[in-house]
Coordinates of C-alpha atoms in Angstrom, one line a residue:
X1 CA -35.3 -10.1 24.5
X2 CA -38.0 -12.6 25.5
X3 CA -40.0 -12.7 28.6
X4 CA -42.2 -15.5 30.1
X5 CA -44.8 -14.4 32.7
X6 CA -46.8 -17.0 34.7
X7 CA -50.1 -16.3 36.4
X8 CA -53.0 -18.2 38.0
X9 CA -51.4 -19.5 41.1
X10 CA -53.0 -19.3 44.5
X11 CA -54.3 -21.1 47.5
X12 CA -56.8 -23.9 46.9
X13 CA -58.3 -26.6 49.0
X14 CA -57.5 -30.3 48.4
X15 CA -59.7 -31.5 45.5
X16 CA -59.9 -28.1 44.0
X17 CA -58.7 -26.8 40.6
X18 CA -56.5 -24.1 39.3
X19 CA -55.5 -23.0 35.8
X20 CA -52.0 -21.6 35.2
X21 CA -51.0 -19.5 32.3
X22 CA -47.6 -18.6 30.9
X23 CA -47.4 -16.0 28.2
X24 CA -44.2 -15.4 26.1
X25 CA -43.5 -12.0 24.6
X26 CA -40.7 -10.2 22.8
X27 CA -38.6 -11.0 19.8
X28 CA -40.1 -14.4 18.9
X29 CA -40.2 -16.1 15.5
X30 CA -41.9 -19.2 16.9
X31 CA -41.9 -21.5 19.9
X32 CA -41.0 -25.2 19.9
X33 CA -41.7 -27.1 23.2
X34 CA -43.2 -25.4 26.2
X35 CA -43.0 -27.0 29.6
X36 CA -44.2 -26.7 33.2
X37 CA -41.9 -27.5 36.1
X38 CA -42.4 -27.3 39.8
X39 CA -40.2 -26.9 42.8
X40 CA -41.2 -27.5 46.3
X41 CA -39.1 -26.4 49.3
X42 CA -36.2 -28.8 49.9
X43 CA -36.9 -30.7 46.7
X44 CA -35.4 -30.8 43.2
X45 CA -37.2 -29.1 40.4
X46 CA -39.3 -31.6 38.5
X47 CA -40.9 -31.7 35.1
X48 CA -44.7 -31.7 35.4
X49 CA -45.9 -31.5 31.8
X50 CA -44.7 -30.6 28.4
X51 CA -46.2 -29.9 25.0
X52 CA -44.4 -29.7 21.6
X53 CA -45.3 -27.7 18.6
X54 CA -46.8 -30.8 16.9
X55 CA -48.5 -30.8 19.4
X56 CA -47.8 -33.8 21.5
X57 CA -47.9 -33.9 25.3
X58 CA -46.3 -35.7 28.1
X59 CA -46.9 -35.8 31.9
X60 CA -45.2 -36.8 35.1
X61 CA -46.8 -40.0 36.5
X62 CA -47.8 -38.1 39.6
X63 CA -50.1 -35.7 37.6
X64 CA -51.4 -37.9 34.8
X65 CA -55.2 -37.9 34.6
X66 CA -55.3 -34.8 36.8
X67 CA -53.4 -32.1 34.9
X68 CA -53.8 -31.1 31.3
X69 CA -51.4 -29.0 29.3
X70 CA -52.4 -27.0 26.3
X71 CA -51.1 -24.1 24.2
X72 CA -52.4 -21.2 22.1
X73 CA -49.8 -20.5 19.4
X74 CA -51.5 -17.3 18.3
X75 CA -50.9 -15.9 21.9
X76 CA -47.6 -17.6 22.6
X77 CA -49.2 -19.0 25.7
X78 CA -49.2 -22.3 27.5
X79 CA -51.7 -23.4 30.0
X80 CA -51.8 -26.0 32.8
X81 CA -55.3 -27.1 34.0
X82 CA -54.8 -28.7 37.4
X83 CA -57.7 -30.7 38.8
X84 CA -58.1 -32.8 41.9
X85 CA -55.3 -31.0 43.6
X86 CA -53.4 -32.6 46.5
X87 CA -51.3 -31.1 49.2
X88 CA -48.2 -32.7 47.6
X89 CA -48.9 -30.5 44.5
X90 CA -47.9 -27.5 46.6
X91 CA -44.9 -25.8 44.9
X92 CA -43.7 -22.9 42.8
X93 CA -44.7 -23.6 39.2
X94 CA -42.4 -22.4 36.5
X95 CA -42.7 -22.5 32.7
X96 CA -40.0 -22.6 30.1
X97 CA -40.1 -22.4 26.4
X98 CA -37.7 -23.3 23.5
X99 CA -38.0 -20.1 21.5
X100 CA -37.1 -19.6 17.9
X101 CA -35.5 -16.2 17.3
X102 CA -34.0 -14.5 14.3
X103 CA -31.1 -16.0 12.3
X104 CA -32.1 -19.5 13.2
X105 CA -31.2 -19.2 16.9
X106 CA -33.1 -21.3 19.4
X107 CA -32.9 -20.3 23.1
X108 CA -34.5 -21.6 26.3
X109 CA -36.3 -19.0 28.5
X110 CA -37.8 -19.4 32.0
X111 CA -40.5 -17.5 33.8
X112 CA -40.3 -16.3 37.4
X113 CA -42.8 -18.8 38.8
X114 CA -46.2 -18.7 40.4
X115 CA -46.9 -20.2 43.8
X116 CA -49.5 -23.0 44.1
X117 CA -50.6 -23.9 47.7
X118 CA -53.0 -26.8 48.3
X119 CA -54.2 -26.7 51.9
X120 CA -57.4 -26.9 53.9

C-alpha cells in the first residue's frame, strides 16, 4: 500500500507565499513523475506543475514564474513553492505520483488534498 500526504496549505494574503509538501510512503521501489493539481469550486481539476525523475519540470501558464516544483527523492517528497499568490489560486491542491512497486508494476496514487485560500 502507498499513501500520499499533502501539507502546507492555509490562508494567505494576495502577494504572499506558501510551500506545499507531498510525502509518499509505503511499499515503494521508486517514483517516476510527481505532479500537483488543483481544483477550485465549480471548476475542473487542472494540472499546475509536474516533475519527472530526470528531473524536468513543466508548469501551467497561469503559474509560470510564480510557482516552483521540486522533489527530494531520498524522502519521496515533492514540493510546490508558491509565490506572488493571487485570489484565483484559491483551490484544493492535490498531488499525485507514478509509483514503481515490486514486480515491475507502476501505479498512480493521489493524496487527499490541502486547501489554499488567498484572500485579504
